XYZ file of C-alpha atoms in Angstrom:
613
model
C 104.035 105.724 96.364
C 105.937 103.473 99.434
C 105.046 103.650 103.592
C 106.754 102.921 106.565
C 105.255 103.612 109.870
C 108.602 103.433 112.433
C 107.086 102.785 116.460
C 108.421 103.743 119.387
C 107.344 99.842 120.393
C 108.986 98.888 123.530
C 112.330 101.438 125.145
C 113.314 98.719 128.292
C 113.802 96.567 125.033
C 115.722 99.212 122.713
C 113.288 98.549 119.872
C 111.141 100.268 117.208
C 109.041 97.809 115.250
C 108.270 98.971 111.496
C 105.690 98.660 109.070
C 106.237 99.262 105.817
C 103.067 99.140 103.036
C 103.810 98.393 98.968
C 99.462 99.581 97.148
C 100.718 97.171 94.096
C 103.797 94.403 94.568
C 105.817 93.262 92.422
C 105.303 89.470 91.495
C 108.052 87.593 93.810
C 108.687 90.776 95.564
C 112.136 91.110 97.051
C 113.010 94.027 99.727
C 116.722 93.424 100.894
C 117.514 96.072 103.287
C 121.620 97.654 103.183
C 124.742 96.238 104.383
C 126.937 99.094 104.574
C 126.166 103.742 105.318
C 127.189 105.715 103.248
C 130.601 107.494 105.095
C 131.590 104.633 107.023
C 133.287 102.887 104.348
C 132.875 98.332 106.353
C 130.032 95.944 105.847
C 127.614 96.209 108.597
C 125.573 93.773 108.354
C 122.595 95.688 110.059
C 120.014 93.336 108.927
C 120.925 91.062 111.979
C 119.143 93.410 114.099
C 115.589 92.169 112.122
C 113.169 89.767 113.088
C 111.860 87.338 111.089
C 109.454 88.916 108.215
C 106.058 88.835 109.485
C 103.710 89.337 104.933
C 100.463 89.176 104.223
C 97.939 90.221 101.158
C 95.134 91.460 102.399
C 93.965 88.617 104.527
C 96.478 86.059 103.225
C 99.717 85.247 105.423
C 102.582 85.255 102.047
C 106.034 83.077 102.413
C 109.284 85.102 102.900
C 112.380 83.325 101.005
C 115.614 84.618 102.195
C 117.815 84.833 99.125
C 121.298 86.052 101.317
C 122.307 87.704 104.187
C 120.060 91.162 103.221
C 117.595 90.275 100.868
C 113.878 88.572 100.790
C 111.582 87.390 98.240
C 107.709 87.793 98.937
C 106.045 84.933 97.584
C 103.444 88.190 96.179
C 100.399 87.036 93.891
C 98.406 89.598 92.729
C 98.266 93.093 93.170
C 96.994 93.569 96.067
C 98.910 96.180 99.209
C 101.540 93.658 100.210
C 102.362 94.936 104.374
C 105.255 93.025 105.930
C 106.066 93.783 109.451
C 109.274 93.093 111.478
C 111.066 94.705 115.056
C 114.551 97.051 114.796
C 116.808 95.816 117.270
C 118.868 99.775 118.153
C 121.157 100.095 121.215
C 123.916 100.591 118.883
C 125.554 104.280 120.282
C 127.040 104.916 117.326
C 126.454 107.443 114.245
C 125.763 104.521 112.190
C 122.295 102.407 113.104
C 120.228 102.892 115.169
C 119.552 103.278 119.596
C 116.336 103.489 121.998
C 116.223 103.027 125.508
C 113.869 105.018 127.887
C 115.994 108.829 127.587
C 116.688 108.342 123.264
C 115.564 106.917 119.878
C 118.009 107.296 117.059
C 118.230 106.225 113.820
C 119.321 105.834 110.515
C 117.205 104.616 107.266
C 120.147 101.789 106.572
C 118.994 100.268 109.614
C 115.141 99.918 109.558
C 114.417 100.637 106.232
C 113.784 97.521 104.394
C 113.854 98.134 100.080
C 111.203 97.504 98.173
C 112.805 96.291 94.648
C 112.268 98.071 91.589
C 110.094 101.122 93.816
C 112.697 102.594 94.905
C 112.390 106.268 92.543
C 109.256 106.410 94.244
C 107.943 108.835 96.845
C 108.691 106.961 99.881
C 106.863 108.017 102.891
C 106.840 108.175 106.351
C 105.307 108.335 109.372
C 106.711 108.647 112.781
C 104.380 107.324 116.317
C 104.322 105.564 119.665
C 107.184 108.387 121.033
C 106.692 108.450 125.227
C 105.589 111.627 127.012
C 108.139 115.077 126.358
C 109.805 113.161 123.232
C 110.522 115.050 120.265
C 111.719 115.157 116.929
C 114.122 116.071 115.023
C 115.339 116.079 111.655
C 115.741 117.385 108.310
C 112.829 114.482 106.542
C 110.576 117.021 104.473
C 107.183 117.887 106.681
C 103.878 116.426 105.485
C 101.790 116.378 108.482
C 103.546 116.679 111.919
C 102.129 118.064 115.764
C 104.008 120.081 117.773
C 106.991 117.634 118.747
C 107.692 116.229 115.372
C 105.567 113.350 115.376
C 104.125 111.747 112.522
C 103.992 112.141 108.381
C 107.520 113.567 106.321
C 107.996 112.836 103.135
C 111.150 112.324 100.308
C 111.491 111.694 96.806
C 113.450 108.113 96.900
C 115.033 105.634 99.146
C 118.340 107.794 98.702
C 116.692 110.303 99.837
C 114.953 108.287 103.236
C 118.251 106.801 104.511
C 120.112 109.690 104.545
C 117.582 111.845 106.855
C 118.357 110.275 110.443
C 116.208 110.782 113.347
C 116.743 112.178 116.037
C 114.301 111.518 119.391
C 114.124 111.642 122.942
C 114.598 114.706 125.925
C 117.046 117.828 123.437
C 118.046 120.841 124.117
C 117.114 122.483 120.790
C 118.389 125.353 119.118
C 118.581 127.438 115.835
C 119.563 130.342 113.309
C 120.009 131.268 110.001
C 123.570 131.147 108.054
C 123.252 133.113 104.529
C 119.772 132.385 104.095
C 120.138 128.421 105.736
C 117.763 127.500 108.607
C 120.167 125.255 111.330
C 119.159 123.642 114.096
C 120.856 121.912 116.472
C 119.562 119.393 119.149
C 121.753 117.767 121.790
C 121.446 115.308 123.883
C 122.531 113.569 127.143
C 124.248 116.889 127.521
C 124.078 118.834 131.254
C 121.664 121.266 132.004
C 124.209 124.554 132.034
C 124.577 122.997 128.937
C 126.069 127.415 126.874
C 123.681 126.764 123.851
C 124.079 130.430 122.116
C 128.050 130.210 122.162
C 127.325 126.556 120.246
C 124.570 128.098 118.117
C 127.345 131.412 116.952
C 130.369 129.573 116.611
C 128.152 127.020 114.061
C 126.882 129.700 112.853
C 130.123 130.612 111.921
C 131.739 127.817 110.964
C 128.994 127.332 108.413
C 128.431 131.181 106.689
C 131.839 130.566 105.675
C 131.654 127.310 103.675
C 128.245 128.435 102.105
C 130.186 131.373 100.817
C 133.182 128.690 99.997
C 130.768 126.805 97.360
C 128.605 129.419 96.662
C 128.812 133.201 96.807
C 126.045 135.242 97.293
C 124.547 132.140 95.461
C 121.999 130.244 97.528
C 122.787 126.843 99.254
C 121.859 123.297 97.027
C 119.861 123.017 100.848
C 116.951 124.952 103.117
C 116.786 122.917 106.200
C 120.288 121.823 108.062
C 119.915 119.215 110.808
C 122.821 118.937 113.380
C 121.588 115.980 115.882
C 124.617 115.773 118.560
C 124.862 112.696 120.785
C 127.246 114.062 124.223
C 128.230 110.954 126.273
C 130.865 110.420 128.872
C 133.937 109.720 126.300
C 133.247 109.289 122.790
C 134.167 110.993 119.267
C 132.576 110.621 116.263
C 130.193 111.685 112.808
C 128.621 110.885 109.633
C 127.516 113.415 107.674
C 124.793 112.819 105.104
C 122.858 115.428 102.494
C 120.974 117.672 104.685
C 121.953 117.384 107.846
C 124.961 115.175 109.828
C 124.806 113.227 113.309
C 127.570 113.623 115.915
C 129.212 112.269 119.406
C 131.324 114.455 121.660
C 132.415 113.788 125.257
C 130.470 115.915 128.108
C 133.734 117.998 128.806
C 133.903 119.105 125.108
C 131.015 120.948 125.006
C 131.030 124.764 126.446
C 129.250 125.073 129.537
C 127.597 127.876 130.817
C 130.091 129.376 134.271
C 132.198 127.257 133.667
C 136.261 127.832 131.795
C 135.944 125.417 128.702
C 139.174 123.307 128.116
C 140.461 125.143 125.088
C 141.730 122.212 122.830
C 138.967 119.914 123.155
C 136.030 122.569 122.008
C 138.286 123.351 119.442
C 137.795 118.486 118.432
C 135.173 119.568 118.555
C 134.183 122.264 116.099
C 137.227 120.958 114.072
C 133.538 117.801 113.792
C 131.278 120.338 112.991
C 133.212 121.708 110.287
C 133.788 118.637 108.689
C 130.794 117.158 108.741
C 129.045 120.151 107.427
C 132.349 119.979 104.502
C 130.690 117.193 103.326
C 127.965 118.505 102.129
C 129.262 119.045 99.435
C 132.106 117.428 98.955
C 131.335 113.451 99.096
C 127.582 114.423 99.406
C 127.281 115.572 95.673
C 131.094 116.060 94.683
C 131.793 112.490 94.573
C 133.379 109.579 92.845
C 131.895 108.422 90.308
C 131.780 104.194 92.181
C 129.420 106.331 94.009
C 126.966 107.471 91.239
C 124.616 104.868 92.190
C 125.164 103.552 95.703
C 124.768 99.947 95.312
C 123.839 98.560 99.531
C 123.950 95.289 98.993
C 127.992 95.282 98.594
C 131.126 97.326 99.788
C 132.311 100.627 97.466
C 135.717 100.690 96.494
C 137.183 103.619 95.144
C 140.570 105.353 95.186
C 139.632 108.467 95.626
C 138.610 108.713 99.403
C 141.813 110.911 100.271
C 140.397 113.284 98.773
C 136.358 113.379 100.009
C 137.857 112.742 103.031
C 141.528 114.143 103.339
C 141.097 116.938 101.931
C 137.547 117.544 103.832
C 141.065 116.940 107.002
C 142.368 119.655 105.539
C 139.729 122.082 105.580
C 137.486 121.399 108.743
C 140.451 123.416 110.472
C 141.003 126.265 107.609
C 137.087 127.086 108.609
C 137.862 127.559 112.164
C 141.362 129.996 111.612
C 139.150 131.889 108.676
C 136.395 132.185 110.754
C 138.940 133.763 114.013
C 137.569 130.674 116.528
C 141.057 129.364 116.480
C 144.643 131.316 115.253
C 147.489 131.272 113.358
C 149.131 129.035 116.390
C 146.753 127.323 117.101
C 146.431 126.273 113.853
C 149.702 125.311 112.666
C 149.717 123.346 115.866
C 146.840 121.309 114.762
C 149.071 120.685 111.516
C 151.631 119.919 113.038
C 149.771 117.718 114.569
C 147.953 115.922 111.924
C 151.911 115.662 110.628
C 153.203 113.540 113.633
C 150.754 110.473 113.295
C 151.582 110.403 109.596
C 155.169 110.613 110.173
C 154.703 107.320 113.179
C 152.730 105.339 111.072
C 155.544 103.025 108.658
C 152.900 101.615 106.650
C 152.874 105.248 104.175
C 156.017 104.764 103.339
C 154.967 100.958 100.980
C 151.351 102.033 100.867
C 149.449 104.431 98.777
C 147.188 106.385 99.988
C 145.488 105.330 96.893
C 145.765 101.683 97.865
C 145.013 103.246 101.662
C 141.307 104.466 100.662
C 140.316 101.196 97.835
C 140.748 99.013 101.091
C 139.666 101.591 103.701
C 136.856 98.946 104.176
C 138.996 95.036 105.169
C 141.727 97.762 106.671
C 141.232 101.288 107.602
C 137.855 99.463 109.250
C 138.801 97.030 110.811
C 142.358 98.097 112.832
C 143.997 95.884 114.901
C 147.926 95.746 116.380
C 149.730 95.592 112.746
C 147.210 98.110 110.924
C 150.010 101.418 111.342
C 152.484 98.711 109.969
C 150.311 97.762 106.381
C 148.731 100.720 105.981
C 148.029 104.929 105.760
C 144.429 106.650 106.832
C 143.413 108.408 104.073
C 141.695 110.903 106.765
C 145.956 112.320 108.117
C 147.754 112.262 104.244
C 144.956 112.954 101.859
C 144.597 115.966 104.800
C 148.854 116.498 103.767
C 148.198 116.125 100.382
C 145.386 119.011 100.194
C 148.024 120.859 102.014
C 151.536 120.228 99.862
C 149.315 120.639 96.576
C 147.862 124.029 98.431
C 151.559 126.063 99.106
C 152.140 124.343 95.251
C 149.136 125.983 94.155
C 150.471 129.086 96.436
C 154.137 129.944 95.280
C 152.760 129.947 91.790
C 152.406 133.575 90.130
C 149.753 135.794 90.769
C 147.463 134.986 87.469
C 145.413 138.397 88.500
C 144.780 139.586 91.399
C 145.149 136.408 93.735
C 147.715 133.587 94.072
C 146.310 130.032 92.521
C 144.828 128.299 95.534
C 143.267 124.599 95.955
C 140.450 126.825 96.933
C 140.441 127.544 93.850
C 140.260 123.968 91.877
C 137.089 122.566 94.182
C 135.071 125.372 93.412
C 136.315 124.569 89.450
C 135.594 120.736 90.518
C 132.122 122.045 91.954
C 130.959 123.090 88.639
C 131.268 120.078 87.158
C 128.530 118.894 88.575
C 128.707 115.456 87.961
C 130.382 112.859 89.598
C 134.460 113.074 89.511
C 137.315 110.431 88.697
C 141.554 111.699 89.775
C 141.901 112.797 86.663
C 138.720 115.889 86.866
C 141.140 116.900 89.512
C 144.455 117.151 87.865
C 141.823 118.906 85.714
C 141.450 121.626 87.749
C 144.513 121.871 89.271
C 146.090 122.553 85.183
C 142.657 125.016 84.615
C 143.806 126.485 88.642
C 147.781 127.154 88.301
C 147.661 127.667 84.168
C 151.457 125.924 83.982
C 153.044 123.975 85.383
C 153.759 122.546 89.475
C 157.664 124.570 90.504
C 158.826 121.002 92.530
C 158.321 118.629 89.055
C 160.550 118.412 86.402
C 158.978 117.927 82.710
C 160.285 117.363 79.916
C 159.100 121.138 76.976
C 156.163 120.381 75.515
C 154.434 118.617 78.084
C 150.912 119.309 78.237
C 149.924 121.950 81.780
C 146.867 118.325 82.829
C 149.692 116.412 82.409
C 152.599 117.576 84.712
C 150.250 117.795 87.001
C 148.110 114.470 87.120
C 151.978 113.353 87.528
C 152.604 115.284 90.439
C 148.900 114.025 91.930
C 149.723 110.365 90.970
C 152.634 110.198 92.908
C 151.287 112.003 95.632
C 148.898 109.394 95.761
C 149.617 106.439 94.597
C 153.455 106.187 95.635
C 155.247 106.757 98.885
C 157.720 108.774 99.013
C 157.460 111.241 101.863
C 155.098 114.747 101.094
C 157.875 117.681 100.100
C 156.102 119.605 103.830
C 158.777 121.581 105.216
C 160.165 122.478 101.498
C 156.610 123.681 100.784
C 155.892 125.371 104.210
C 159.764 127.528 104.462
C 159.064 128.984 100.815
C 155.505 130.296 103.049
C 157.550 131.044 105.641
C 156.409 128.415 108.109
C 159.675 126.613 109.726
C 159.893 123.062 110.424
C 161.910 122.388 113.467
C 162.572 118.769 114.697
C 163.234 116.600 118.824
C 163.297 114.018 119.689
C 160.236 112.072 120.057
C 159.072 110.195 123.830
C 160.989 107.473 124.528
C 158.447 104.556 123.488
C 158.066 106.481 119.704
C 161.623 106.076 120.046
C 161.209 102.650 120.133
C 159.101 102.305 118.045
C 156.529 100.639 120.505
C 152.924 102.573 121.450
C 151.972 101.211 124.648
C 148.583 101.803 126.518
C 148.260 102.406 130.874
C 145.559 100.104 132.394
C 145.140 99.815 135.730
C 148.827 99.566 137.186
C 150.341 97.505 134.307
C 151.834 98.507 131.428
C 150.657 97.405 127.894
C 151.880 96.595 124.207
C 149.162 97.330 121.935
C 151.122 97.841 118.551
C 155.375 96.949 117.641
C 156.549 99.021 114.411
C 158.038 97.216 111.382
C 161.367 98.127 111.741
C 161.707 99.874 115.304
C 164.036 98.923 117.709
C 160.799 97.171 119.852
C 160.545 94.793 117.001
C 164.111 93.919 116.528
C 164.749 93.608 120.633
C 161.435 91.233 119.774
C 158.910 93.099 121.900
C 155.008 92.060 120.857
C 151.586 93.147 121.010
C 149.850 91.761 124.125
C 152.932 91.512 126.201
C 153.075 93.485 129.719
C 155.911 95.477 130.439
C 156.897 94.931 133.785
C 159.993 95.956 134.414
C 163.016 97.871 133.470
C 166.209 97.205 134.350
C 164.990 95.856 137.869
C 162.954 98.593 138.347
C 159.040 98.006 138.432
C 156.765 99.118 135.412
C 153.849 100.173 135.558
C 153.165 102.886 133.398
C 154.836 104.189 129.930
C 156.581 107.675 131.909
C 158.544 104.829 134.103
C 160.381 103.617 131.029
C 162.552 106.931 130.415
C 162.724 106.776 134.120
C 164.788 103.788 134.381
C 166.434 103.838 130.728
C 169.630 103.923 130.471
C 171.143 104.531 127.200
C 174.373 103.784 127.479
C 174.239 99.909 128.722
C 172.309 97.474 127.565
C 169.098 96.777 129.438
C 166.849 93.532 130.787
C 163.408 94.502 130.397
C 161.097 92.428 131.744
C 157.973 91.092 130.123
C 155.139 89.287 130.723
C 153.488 87.291 127.889
C 151.075 85.094 128.030
C 151.255 83.820 131.492
C 154.924 83.361 130.941
C 157.813 85.655 132.096
C 160.227 86.821 129.302
C 163.241 89.281 129.777
C 164.251 90.537 126.982
C 167.269 93.434 126.371
C 167.016 96.674 125.545
C 170.703 97.270 123.487
C 173.293 99.829 124.372
C 173.100 102.937 121.850
C 175.406 101.973 119.547
C 177.899 103.066 117.321
C 176.881 103.924 114.730
C 173.369 106.146 116.123
C 174.146 109.136 116.616
C 174.604 111.758 119.264
C 173.978 109.799 122.688
C 170.294 109.020 124.676
C 168.755 107.592 122.404
C 168.104 104.276 121.072
C 169.908 102.313 118.400
C 168.614 104.100 114.689
C 166.912 101.654 112.439
C 167.058 102.263 108.152
C 164.408 105.494 107.486
C 162.663 102.696 104.167
C 161.271 100.801 107.012
C 160.587 103.040 110.009
C 158.538 105.094 112.023
C 159.698 108.795 112.519
C 161.430 108.888 115.201
C 161.746 112.463 116.266
C 158.175 114.746 116.859
C 157.711 117.596 114.815
C 156.764 121.441 115.438
C 155.404 124.039 113.689
C 155.815 128.124 113.868
C 155.999 131.447 111.743
C 159.450 132.087 110.782
C 160.280 136.611 109.478
C 159.039 137.056 106.694
C 159.627 140.481 106.706
C 162.345 140.854 104.529
C 160.100 138.972 102.111
C 157.242 140.864 101.243
C 156.013 138.763 98.701
C 156.241 134.998 100.922
C 154.547 137.493 102.999
C 151.316 138.137 101.268
C 151.187 134.563 100.521
C 151.635 133.281 104.138
C 148.400 136.136 104.575
C 146.287 134.420 102.158
C 146.842 131.350 103.121
C 146.400 132.070 107.376
C 143.518 134.248 106.552
C 141.798 134.447 109.943
């Protein structure tokens, strides 16, 4: 057994003190700290927050030699127990690392627990100690002997499990519920005293019950305890999944409060986040890509399937809000339309496949800059649209038995494999669920069904053609309409308003802004002689019928650019010149709405099955 002691050492200096004990170390024992945390695909160099390691065997000091940025070799001799002590600086407010101040403590194991090489598969014991007065502990780690506040001894079966159970501590609100026989805890740190915790519990319970039923029917879930850890801050958003818990962060405006009207859109966003991270309990934590079996904590773990594990999860998160009645069909279509518009506004979708975007998440998605929208596409949003397209393609096929094929059936078939999966497994599950060719893909006679679905899957995940969403939605009774986007999107520019200044964040490839010479970092000063202080001022002073001077500040140099008049080939008045559709971000905004299907009963049945509120 490997033993850790983690102590709240100094809340004002934001430091945990960690002691590691290896009873019978190996000769030249090696220790290492992960450089990344599963679920967040960026090398984050957690070891930079560790103090120098101090090691002893009995009364003998043990020399510690660094081998690389996160690995150390210790000059161990004989079988005497090895004790290693170090401090961890913890002041990362995100869900990915560790945090400690006078009000709250939090840590992921990947930030604080050194791995003892050769002993990864042994049980890993943890003692949590030094809690300030009144602090509580919340974690899904199996407790061995803890006090009423949660301080004391915990035990993980191996190192992977140890670092997959984050720990929340401090003064927080706590509630719990049971969903399909599983005890769920919900802790909220940083909330105001009027938090409507009961509403949060009730709504979360509906999501959990629906998702457990989705994966297991009437069977038991593969866990008996789950913990939601929500940190409420002034402004923030994010989550990170774990096998029996999730760490969440949201803004104060997002949570429900007793006696106050909740911000409906903000609260829906929070529920969507809860739904997303809970769905990951299955899709990526247990059903995972073959490249993640096992995790390599020393370097990037590349896979081309984040479009499935993140994208399909993004499709189902709002689906479960709909299925549980937490939102209605109109709200769901509004959320879906938002995702469609996010993808269409990304020029990178036309040159970078979602499979390649998955592989390059480590260097592109998690390191965004002013060119990211031109250089890649989000595997979250584009992946969710691939899921939508596949679901609708399946649902338009003839029913087999009592129900039409659906993506639900595909997910459940993959779950039954009970092993890490590949893209070929997804294609096979699609073929098994459909039992026939996809309708929109011409195939030669005699082509195996699985080969046809693999071809379609490759086309949508490894190609850059637009997905046939308008066609598929129309066949299910959902109308697709478009109108002109706000002026900055028509120009192909993203602008941030800040303290009376409108500053260019990004310029879209092939758009009007690029053509006239705008660059990221430019401050817009005036259009046609009129002062521009915020983005809305552009529309106020813009006249598409004639050329206009645009005054910009670039590195304290005043430049004059020319916004051209609408040319004859551009079409309707009031819009800037169009650029080739093969290179541009969309200059229209898509709206989705239910259409009248009263004269098409089969279409109505299939639509009702999809929008099963």
